[in-house]
PDB file of C-alpha atoms in Angstrom:
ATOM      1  CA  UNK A   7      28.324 -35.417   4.710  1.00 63.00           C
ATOM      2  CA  UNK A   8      27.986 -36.135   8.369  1.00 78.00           C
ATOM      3  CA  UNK A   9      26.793 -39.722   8.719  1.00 92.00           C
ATOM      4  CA  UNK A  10      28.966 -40.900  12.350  1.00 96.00           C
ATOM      5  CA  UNK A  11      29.346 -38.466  15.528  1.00 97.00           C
ATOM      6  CA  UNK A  12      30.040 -38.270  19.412  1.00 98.00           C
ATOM      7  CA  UNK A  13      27.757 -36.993  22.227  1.00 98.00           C
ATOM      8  CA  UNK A  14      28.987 -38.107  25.296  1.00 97.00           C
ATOM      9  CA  UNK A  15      28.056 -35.113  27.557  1.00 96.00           C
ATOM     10  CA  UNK A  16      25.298 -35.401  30.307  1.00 96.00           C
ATOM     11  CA  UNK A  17      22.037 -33.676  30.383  1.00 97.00           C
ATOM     12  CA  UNK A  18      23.440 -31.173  33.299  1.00 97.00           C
ATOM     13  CA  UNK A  19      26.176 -30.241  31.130  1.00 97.00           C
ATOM     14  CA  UNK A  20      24.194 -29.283  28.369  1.00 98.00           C
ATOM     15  CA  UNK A  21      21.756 -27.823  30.687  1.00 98.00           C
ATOM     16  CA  UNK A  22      24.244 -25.273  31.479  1.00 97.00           C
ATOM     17  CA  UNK A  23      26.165 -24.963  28.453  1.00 97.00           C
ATOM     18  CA  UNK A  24      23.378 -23.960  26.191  1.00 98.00           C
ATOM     19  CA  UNK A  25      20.895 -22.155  28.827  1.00 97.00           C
ATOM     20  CA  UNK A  26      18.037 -24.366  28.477  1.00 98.00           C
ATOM     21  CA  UNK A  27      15.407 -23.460  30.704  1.00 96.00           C
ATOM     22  CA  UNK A  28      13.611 -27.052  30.252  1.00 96.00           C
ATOM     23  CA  UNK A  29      14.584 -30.275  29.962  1.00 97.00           C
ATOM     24  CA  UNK A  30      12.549 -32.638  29.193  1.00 96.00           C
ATOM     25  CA  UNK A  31      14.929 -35.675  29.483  1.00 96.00           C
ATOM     26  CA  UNK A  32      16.372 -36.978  32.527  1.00 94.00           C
ATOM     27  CA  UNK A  33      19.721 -38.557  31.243  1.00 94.00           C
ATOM     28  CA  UNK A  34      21.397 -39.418  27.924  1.00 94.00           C
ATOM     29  CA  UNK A  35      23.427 -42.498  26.790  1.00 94.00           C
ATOM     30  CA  UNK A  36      26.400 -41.405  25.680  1.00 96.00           C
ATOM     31  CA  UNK A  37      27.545 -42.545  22.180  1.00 98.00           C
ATOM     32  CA  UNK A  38      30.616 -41.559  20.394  1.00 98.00           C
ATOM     33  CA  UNK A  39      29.305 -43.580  17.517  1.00 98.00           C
ATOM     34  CA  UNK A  40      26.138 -41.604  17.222  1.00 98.00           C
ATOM     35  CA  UNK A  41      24.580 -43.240  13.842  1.00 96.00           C
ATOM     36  CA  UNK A  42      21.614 -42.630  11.597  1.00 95.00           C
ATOM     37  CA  UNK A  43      18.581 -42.915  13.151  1.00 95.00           C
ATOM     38  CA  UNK A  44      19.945 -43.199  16.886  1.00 96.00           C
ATOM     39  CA  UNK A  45      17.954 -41.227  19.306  1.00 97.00           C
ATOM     40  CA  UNK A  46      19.768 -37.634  19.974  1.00 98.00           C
ATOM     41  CA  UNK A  47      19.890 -34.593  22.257  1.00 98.00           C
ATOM     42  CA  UNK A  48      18.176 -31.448  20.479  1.00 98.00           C
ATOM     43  CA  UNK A  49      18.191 -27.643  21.241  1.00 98.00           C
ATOM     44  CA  UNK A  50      15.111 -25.444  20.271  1.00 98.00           C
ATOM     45  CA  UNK A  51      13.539 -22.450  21.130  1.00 97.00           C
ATOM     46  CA  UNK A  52       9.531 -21.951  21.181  1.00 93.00           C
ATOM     47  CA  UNK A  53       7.433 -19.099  21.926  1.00 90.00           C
ATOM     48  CA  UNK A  54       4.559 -20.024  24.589  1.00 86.00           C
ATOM     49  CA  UNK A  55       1.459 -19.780  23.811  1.00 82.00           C
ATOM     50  CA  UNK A  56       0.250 -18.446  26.364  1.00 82.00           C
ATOM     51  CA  UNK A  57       2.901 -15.914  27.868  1.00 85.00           C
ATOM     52  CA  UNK A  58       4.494 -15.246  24.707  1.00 84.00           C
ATOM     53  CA  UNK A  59       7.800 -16.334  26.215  1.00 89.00           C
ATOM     54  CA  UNK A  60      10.980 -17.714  24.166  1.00 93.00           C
ATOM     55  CA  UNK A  61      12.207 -20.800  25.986  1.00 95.00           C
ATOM     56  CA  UNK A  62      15.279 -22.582  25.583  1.00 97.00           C
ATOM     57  CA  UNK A  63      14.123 -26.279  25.363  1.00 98.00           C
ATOM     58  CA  UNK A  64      16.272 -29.701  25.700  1.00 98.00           C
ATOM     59  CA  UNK A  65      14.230 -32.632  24.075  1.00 98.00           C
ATOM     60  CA  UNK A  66      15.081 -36.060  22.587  1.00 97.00           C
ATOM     61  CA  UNK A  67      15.004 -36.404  18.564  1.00 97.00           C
ATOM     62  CA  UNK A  68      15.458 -39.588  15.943  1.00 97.00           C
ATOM     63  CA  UNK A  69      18.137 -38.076  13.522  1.00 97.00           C
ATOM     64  CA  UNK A  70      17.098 -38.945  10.191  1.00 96.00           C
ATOM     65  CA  UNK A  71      14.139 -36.422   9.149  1.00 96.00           C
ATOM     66  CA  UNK A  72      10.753 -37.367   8.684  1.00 96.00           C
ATOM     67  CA  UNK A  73       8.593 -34.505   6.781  1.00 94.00           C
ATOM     68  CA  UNK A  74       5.306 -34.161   8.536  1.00 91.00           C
ATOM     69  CA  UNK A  75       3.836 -34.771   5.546  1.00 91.00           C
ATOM     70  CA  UNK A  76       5.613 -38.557   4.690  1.00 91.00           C
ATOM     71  CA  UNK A  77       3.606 -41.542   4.610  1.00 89.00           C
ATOM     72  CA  UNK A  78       5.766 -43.315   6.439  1.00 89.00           C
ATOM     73  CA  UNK A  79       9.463 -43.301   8.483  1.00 89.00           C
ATOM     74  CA  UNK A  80      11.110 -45.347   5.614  1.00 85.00           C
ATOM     75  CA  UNK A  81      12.961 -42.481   4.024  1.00 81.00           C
ATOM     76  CA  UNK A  82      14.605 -41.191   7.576  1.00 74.00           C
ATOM     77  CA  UNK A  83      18.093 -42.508   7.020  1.00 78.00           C
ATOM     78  CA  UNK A  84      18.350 -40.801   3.674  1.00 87.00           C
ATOM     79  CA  UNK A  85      17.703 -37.366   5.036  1.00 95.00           C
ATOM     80  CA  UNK A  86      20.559 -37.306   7.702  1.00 96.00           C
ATOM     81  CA  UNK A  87      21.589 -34.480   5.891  1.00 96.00           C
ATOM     82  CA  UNK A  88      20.602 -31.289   4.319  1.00 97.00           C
ATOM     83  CA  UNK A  89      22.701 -29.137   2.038  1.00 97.00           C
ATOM     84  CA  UNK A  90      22.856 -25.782   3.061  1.00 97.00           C
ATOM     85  CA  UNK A  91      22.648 -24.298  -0.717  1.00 97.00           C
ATOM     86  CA  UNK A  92      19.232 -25.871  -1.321  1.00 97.00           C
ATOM     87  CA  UNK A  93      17.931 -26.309   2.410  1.00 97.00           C
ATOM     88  CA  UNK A  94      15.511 -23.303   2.021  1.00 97.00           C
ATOM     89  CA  UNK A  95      14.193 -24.873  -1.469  1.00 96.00           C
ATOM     90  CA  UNK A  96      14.011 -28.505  -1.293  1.00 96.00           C
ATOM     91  CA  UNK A  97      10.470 -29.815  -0.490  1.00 95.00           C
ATOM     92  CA  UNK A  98      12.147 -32.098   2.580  1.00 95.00           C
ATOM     93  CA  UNK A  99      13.495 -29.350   4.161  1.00 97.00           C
ATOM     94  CA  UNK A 100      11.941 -25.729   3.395  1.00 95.00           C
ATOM     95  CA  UNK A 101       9.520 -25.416   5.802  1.00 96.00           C
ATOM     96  CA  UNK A 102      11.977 -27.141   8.563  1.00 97.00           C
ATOM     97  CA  UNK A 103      14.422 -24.301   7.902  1.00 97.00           C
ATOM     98  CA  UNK A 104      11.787 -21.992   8.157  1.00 97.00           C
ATOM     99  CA  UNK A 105      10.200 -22.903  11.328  1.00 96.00           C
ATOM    100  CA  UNK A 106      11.932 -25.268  13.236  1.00 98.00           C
ATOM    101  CA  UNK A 107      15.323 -25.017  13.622  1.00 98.00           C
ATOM    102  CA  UNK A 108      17.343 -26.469  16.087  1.00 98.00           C
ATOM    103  CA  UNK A 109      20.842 -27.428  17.477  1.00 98.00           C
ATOM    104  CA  UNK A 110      22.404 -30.915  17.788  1.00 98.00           C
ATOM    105  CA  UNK A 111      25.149 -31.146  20.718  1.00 98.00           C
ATOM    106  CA  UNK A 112      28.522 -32.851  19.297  1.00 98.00           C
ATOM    107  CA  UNK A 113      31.976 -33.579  20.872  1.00 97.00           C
ATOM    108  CA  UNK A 114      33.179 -33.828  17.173  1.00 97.00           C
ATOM    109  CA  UNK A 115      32.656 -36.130  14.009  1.00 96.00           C
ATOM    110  CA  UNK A 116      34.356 -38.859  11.564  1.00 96.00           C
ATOM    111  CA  UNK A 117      35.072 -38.526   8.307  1.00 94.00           C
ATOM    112  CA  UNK A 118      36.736 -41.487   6.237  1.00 93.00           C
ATOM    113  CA  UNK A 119      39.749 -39.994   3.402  1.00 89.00           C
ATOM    114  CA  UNK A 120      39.501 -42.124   0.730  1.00 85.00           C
ATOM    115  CA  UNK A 121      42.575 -42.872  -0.616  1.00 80.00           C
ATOM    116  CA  UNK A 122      43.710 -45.113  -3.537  1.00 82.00           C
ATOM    117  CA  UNK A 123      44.358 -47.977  -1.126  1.00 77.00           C
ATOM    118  CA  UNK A 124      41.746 -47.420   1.119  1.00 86.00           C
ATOM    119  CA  UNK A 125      40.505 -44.874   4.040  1.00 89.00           C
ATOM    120  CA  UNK A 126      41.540 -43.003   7.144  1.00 91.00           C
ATOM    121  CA  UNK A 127      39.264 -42.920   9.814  1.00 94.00           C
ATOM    122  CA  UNK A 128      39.372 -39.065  10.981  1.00 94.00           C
ATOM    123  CA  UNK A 129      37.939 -37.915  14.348  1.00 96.00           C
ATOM    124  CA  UNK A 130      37.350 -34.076  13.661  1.00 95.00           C
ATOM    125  CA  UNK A 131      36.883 -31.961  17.037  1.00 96.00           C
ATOM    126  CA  UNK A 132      37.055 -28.385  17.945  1.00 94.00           C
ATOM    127  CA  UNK A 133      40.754 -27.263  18.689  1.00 91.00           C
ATOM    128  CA  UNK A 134      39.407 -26.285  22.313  1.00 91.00           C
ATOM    129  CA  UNK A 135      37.874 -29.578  22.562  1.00 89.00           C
ATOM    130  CA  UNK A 136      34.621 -27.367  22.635  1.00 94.00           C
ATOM    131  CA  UNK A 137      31.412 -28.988  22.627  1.00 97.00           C
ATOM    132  CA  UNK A 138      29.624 -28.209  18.812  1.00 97.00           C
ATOM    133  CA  UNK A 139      26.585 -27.006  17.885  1.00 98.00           C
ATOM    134  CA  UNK A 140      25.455 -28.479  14.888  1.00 98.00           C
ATOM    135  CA  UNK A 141      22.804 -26.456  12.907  1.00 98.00           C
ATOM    136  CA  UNK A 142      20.154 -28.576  12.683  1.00 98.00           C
ATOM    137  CA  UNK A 143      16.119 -28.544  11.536  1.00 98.00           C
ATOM    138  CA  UNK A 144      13.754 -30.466  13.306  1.00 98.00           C
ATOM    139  CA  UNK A 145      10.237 -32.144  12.111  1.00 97.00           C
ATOM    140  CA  UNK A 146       7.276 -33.450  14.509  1.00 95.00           C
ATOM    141  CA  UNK A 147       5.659 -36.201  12.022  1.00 95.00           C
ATOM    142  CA  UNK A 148       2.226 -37.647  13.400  1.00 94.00           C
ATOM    143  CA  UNK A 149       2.117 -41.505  13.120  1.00 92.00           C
ATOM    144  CA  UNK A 150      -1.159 -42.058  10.779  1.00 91.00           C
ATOM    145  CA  UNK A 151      -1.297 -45.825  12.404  1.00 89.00           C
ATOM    146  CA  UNK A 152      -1.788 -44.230  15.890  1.00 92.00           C
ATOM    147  CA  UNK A 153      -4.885 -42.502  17.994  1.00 92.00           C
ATOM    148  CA  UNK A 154      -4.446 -39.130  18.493  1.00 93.00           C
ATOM    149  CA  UNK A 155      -4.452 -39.776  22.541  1.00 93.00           C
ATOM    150  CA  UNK A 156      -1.777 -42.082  22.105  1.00 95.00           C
ATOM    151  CA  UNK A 157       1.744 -41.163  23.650  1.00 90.00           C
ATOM    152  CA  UNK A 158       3.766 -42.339  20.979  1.00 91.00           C
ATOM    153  CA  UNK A 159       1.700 -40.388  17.754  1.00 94.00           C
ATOM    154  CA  UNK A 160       4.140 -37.873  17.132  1.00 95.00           C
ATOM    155  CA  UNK A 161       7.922 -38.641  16.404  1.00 96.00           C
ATOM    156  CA  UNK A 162      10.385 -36.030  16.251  1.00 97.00           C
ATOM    157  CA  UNK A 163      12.927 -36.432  13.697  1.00 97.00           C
ATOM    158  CA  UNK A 164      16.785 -33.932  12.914  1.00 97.00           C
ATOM    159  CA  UNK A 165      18.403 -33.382  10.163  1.00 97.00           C
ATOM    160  CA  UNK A 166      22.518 -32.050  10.140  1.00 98.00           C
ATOM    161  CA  UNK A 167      22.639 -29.209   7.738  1.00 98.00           C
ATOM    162  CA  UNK A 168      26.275 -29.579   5.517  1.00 96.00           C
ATOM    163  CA  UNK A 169      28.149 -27.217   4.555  1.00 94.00           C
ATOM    164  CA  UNK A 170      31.455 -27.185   2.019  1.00 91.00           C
ATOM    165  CA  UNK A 171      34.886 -27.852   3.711  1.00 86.00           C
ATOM    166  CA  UNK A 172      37.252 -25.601   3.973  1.00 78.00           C
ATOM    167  CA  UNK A 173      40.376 -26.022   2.075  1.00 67.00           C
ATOM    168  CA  UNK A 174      41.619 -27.024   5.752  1.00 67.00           C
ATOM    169  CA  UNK A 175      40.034 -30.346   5.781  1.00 77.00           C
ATOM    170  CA  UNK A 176      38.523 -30.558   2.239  1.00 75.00           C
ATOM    171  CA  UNK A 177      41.049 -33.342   1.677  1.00 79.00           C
ATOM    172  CA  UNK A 178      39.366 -35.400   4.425  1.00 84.00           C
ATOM    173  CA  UNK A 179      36.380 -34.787   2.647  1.00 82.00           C
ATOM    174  CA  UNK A 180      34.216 -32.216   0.715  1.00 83.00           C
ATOM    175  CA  UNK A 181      31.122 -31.530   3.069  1.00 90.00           C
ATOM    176  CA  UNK A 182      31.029 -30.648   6.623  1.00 92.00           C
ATOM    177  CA  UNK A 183      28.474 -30.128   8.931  1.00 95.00           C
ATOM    178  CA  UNK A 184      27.295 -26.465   9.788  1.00 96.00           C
ATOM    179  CA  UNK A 185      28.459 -25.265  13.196  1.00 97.00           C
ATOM    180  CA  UNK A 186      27.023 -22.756  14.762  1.00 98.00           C
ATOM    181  CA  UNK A 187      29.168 -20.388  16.736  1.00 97.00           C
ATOM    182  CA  UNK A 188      28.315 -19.625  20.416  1.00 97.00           C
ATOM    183  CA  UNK A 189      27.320 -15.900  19.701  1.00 97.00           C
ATOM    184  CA  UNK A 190      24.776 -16.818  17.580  1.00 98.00           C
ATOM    185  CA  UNK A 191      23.187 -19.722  19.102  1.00 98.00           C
ATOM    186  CA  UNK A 192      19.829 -17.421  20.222  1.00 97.00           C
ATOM    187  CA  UNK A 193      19.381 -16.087  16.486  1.00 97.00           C
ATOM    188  CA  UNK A 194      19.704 -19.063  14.659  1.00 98.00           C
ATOM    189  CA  UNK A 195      17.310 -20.638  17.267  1.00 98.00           C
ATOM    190  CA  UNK A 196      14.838 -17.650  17.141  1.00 97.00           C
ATOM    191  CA  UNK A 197      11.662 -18.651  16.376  1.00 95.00           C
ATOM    192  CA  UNK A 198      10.785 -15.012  14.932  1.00 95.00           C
ATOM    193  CA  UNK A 199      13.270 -15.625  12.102  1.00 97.00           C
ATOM    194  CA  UNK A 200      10.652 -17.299   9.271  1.00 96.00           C
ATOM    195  CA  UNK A 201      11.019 -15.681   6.145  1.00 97.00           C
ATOM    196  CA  UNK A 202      13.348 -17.576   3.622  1.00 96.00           C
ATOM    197  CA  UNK A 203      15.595 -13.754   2.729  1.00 97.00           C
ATOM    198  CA  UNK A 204      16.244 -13.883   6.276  1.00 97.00           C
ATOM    199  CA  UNK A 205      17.255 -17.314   6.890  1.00 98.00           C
ATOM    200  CA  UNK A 206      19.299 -17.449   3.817  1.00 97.00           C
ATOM    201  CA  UNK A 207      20.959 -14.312   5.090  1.00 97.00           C
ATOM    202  CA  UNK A 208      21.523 -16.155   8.588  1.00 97.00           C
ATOM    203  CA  UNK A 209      22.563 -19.140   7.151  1.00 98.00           C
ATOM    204  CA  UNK A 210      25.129 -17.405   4.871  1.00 96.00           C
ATOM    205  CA  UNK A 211      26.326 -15.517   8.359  1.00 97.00           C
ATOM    206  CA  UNK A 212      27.862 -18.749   9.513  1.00 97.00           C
ATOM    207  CA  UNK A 213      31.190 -18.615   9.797  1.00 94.00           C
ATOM    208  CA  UNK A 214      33.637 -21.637   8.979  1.00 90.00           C
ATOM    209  CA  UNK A 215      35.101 -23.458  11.801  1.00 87.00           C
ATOM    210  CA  UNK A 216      38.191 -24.534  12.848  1.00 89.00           C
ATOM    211  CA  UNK A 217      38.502 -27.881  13.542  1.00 93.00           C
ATOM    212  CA  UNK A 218      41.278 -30.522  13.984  1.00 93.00           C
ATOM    213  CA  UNK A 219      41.469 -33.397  12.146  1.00 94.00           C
ATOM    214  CA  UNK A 220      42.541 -37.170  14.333  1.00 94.00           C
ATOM    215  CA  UNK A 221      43.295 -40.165  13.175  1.00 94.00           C
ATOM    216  CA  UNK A 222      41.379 -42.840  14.838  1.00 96.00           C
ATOM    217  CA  UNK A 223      41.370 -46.983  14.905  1.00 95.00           C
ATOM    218  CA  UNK A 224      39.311 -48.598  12.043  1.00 94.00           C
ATOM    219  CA  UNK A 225      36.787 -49.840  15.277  1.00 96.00           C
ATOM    220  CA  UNK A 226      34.797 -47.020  14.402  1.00 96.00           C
ATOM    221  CA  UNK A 227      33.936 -48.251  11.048  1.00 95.00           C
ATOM    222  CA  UNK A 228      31.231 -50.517  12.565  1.00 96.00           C
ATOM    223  CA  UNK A 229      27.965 -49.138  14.217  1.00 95.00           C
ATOM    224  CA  UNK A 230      28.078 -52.013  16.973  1.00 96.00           C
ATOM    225  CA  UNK A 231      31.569 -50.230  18.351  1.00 97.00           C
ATOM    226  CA  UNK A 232      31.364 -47.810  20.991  1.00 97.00           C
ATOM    227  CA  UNK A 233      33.589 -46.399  23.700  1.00 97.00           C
ATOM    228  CA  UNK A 234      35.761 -43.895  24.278  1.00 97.00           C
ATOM    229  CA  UNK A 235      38.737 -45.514  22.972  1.00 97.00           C
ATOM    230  CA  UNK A 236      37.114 -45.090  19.400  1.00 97.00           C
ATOM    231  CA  UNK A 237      38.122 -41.155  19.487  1.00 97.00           C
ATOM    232  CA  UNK A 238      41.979 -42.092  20.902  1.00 97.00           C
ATOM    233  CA  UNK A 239      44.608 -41.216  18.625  1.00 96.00           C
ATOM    234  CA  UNK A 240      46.531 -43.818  16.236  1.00 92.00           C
ATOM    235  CA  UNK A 241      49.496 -43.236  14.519  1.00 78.00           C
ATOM    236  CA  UNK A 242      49.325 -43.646  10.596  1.00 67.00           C
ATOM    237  CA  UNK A 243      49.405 -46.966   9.766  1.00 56.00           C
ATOM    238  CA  UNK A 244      52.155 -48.728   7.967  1.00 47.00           C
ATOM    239  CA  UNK A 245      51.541 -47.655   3.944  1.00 47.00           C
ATOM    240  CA  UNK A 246      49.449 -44.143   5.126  1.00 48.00           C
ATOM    241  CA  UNK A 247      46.230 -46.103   5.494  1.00 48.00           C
ATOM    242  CA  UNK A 248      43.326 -48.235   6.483  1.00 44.00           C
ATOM    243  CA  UNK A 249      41.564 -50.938   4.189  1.00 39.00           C
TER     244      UNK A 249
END
């Protein structure tokens, strides 16, 4: 799974990294202990209504999915994550993965390597230092407390759709998120692409990446740490590992 990640990049950067032709945020704290149900950087695509144009979109999500349909947000840190061989199935996720599919912005990830006598904080990044692009579905869920006029009725929530590691860093551990590649940001974001055959075909496109693994302190461990000194390198410690 991917339950700890980095975004540290500013909105400009993204801006021009991923073509977005609208932002709707002005800046972005950057975290590089993004956790479940922080407030994150999303890329979509949507068709206007009215001139029938794609645009590329940059807008603030919750990650932790809420399915338009839940009663309530209490589920949202369960759903962090979305396994890619069910994603098109499961009642959480189907009509996400149908219709609103997105991109979350990452500098990299953590992954703890359990161990006999303990865990390894790992720092995965891409070996260009790249920034990711995690595939991602998005929900809009309507708060059923709230007016219909009021600003804050609608809360958009991401999920991180997982994939299975490659024998290259399945010892770290067995699921990894789903990145998707540069050259095919515009048709996993295309709005066009509904039917499940053809997202199961796009999904299945997806190639693996390749990604280096870091050790990194034990701060990390703890949601309240953050800083860029949580993605510096540490050597092994004494015995192989962490507690």
């Amino acid at each position: 799974m991917c339950g700890r990640y980095v975004m540290a990049k500013a909105v400009g950067d993204l801006v021009a990294e991923f073509d977005v032709q609208e932002s709707y945020l002005e800046s972005i704290e950057p975290s590089y202990n993004v956790a479940p149900t922080d407030p994150v950087p999303l890329i979509l695509d949507r068709r206007d209504r009215e001139t029938r144009e794609i645009s590329r979109k940059l807008v603030l999500a919750r990650w932790g999915l809420v399915p338009s349909w839940a009663k309530d947000t209490k589920g949202a840190a369960r759903l962090i994550n979305a396994r890619i061989e069910t994603v098109t199935e499961k009642p959480s996720f189907r009509k996400a993965a149908s219709q609103r599919r997105g991109l979350l912005p990452s500098m990299g990830y953590y992954e703890w390597q359990k161990t006999e006598t303990g865990k390894i904080p790992t720092f995965l990044h891409g070996a260009e230092q790249e920034t990711l692009a995690f595939a991602a579905l998005f929900e809009n869920w309507p708060n059923p407390a709230l007016p219909d006029d009021h600003p804050e009725k609608w809360l958009r929530t991401a999920t991180i759709i997982t994939n299975a590691a490659s024998d290259a860093i399945g010892h770290i551990h067995d699921r990894t998120p789903l990145i998707v590649p540069q050259d095919m940001w515009a048709d996993w974001l295309d709005p066009e692409t509904t039917s499940e055959s053809d997202v199961r075909a796009l999904l299945d496109s997806i190639p693996e990446p390749h990604l280096v693994p870091r050790i990194v302190g034990d701060r990390v461990n703890s949601v309240r740490n953050n800083g860029p000194d949580l993605i510096d390198a540490v050597e092994e410690p004494q015995g192989g590992l962490f507690s």
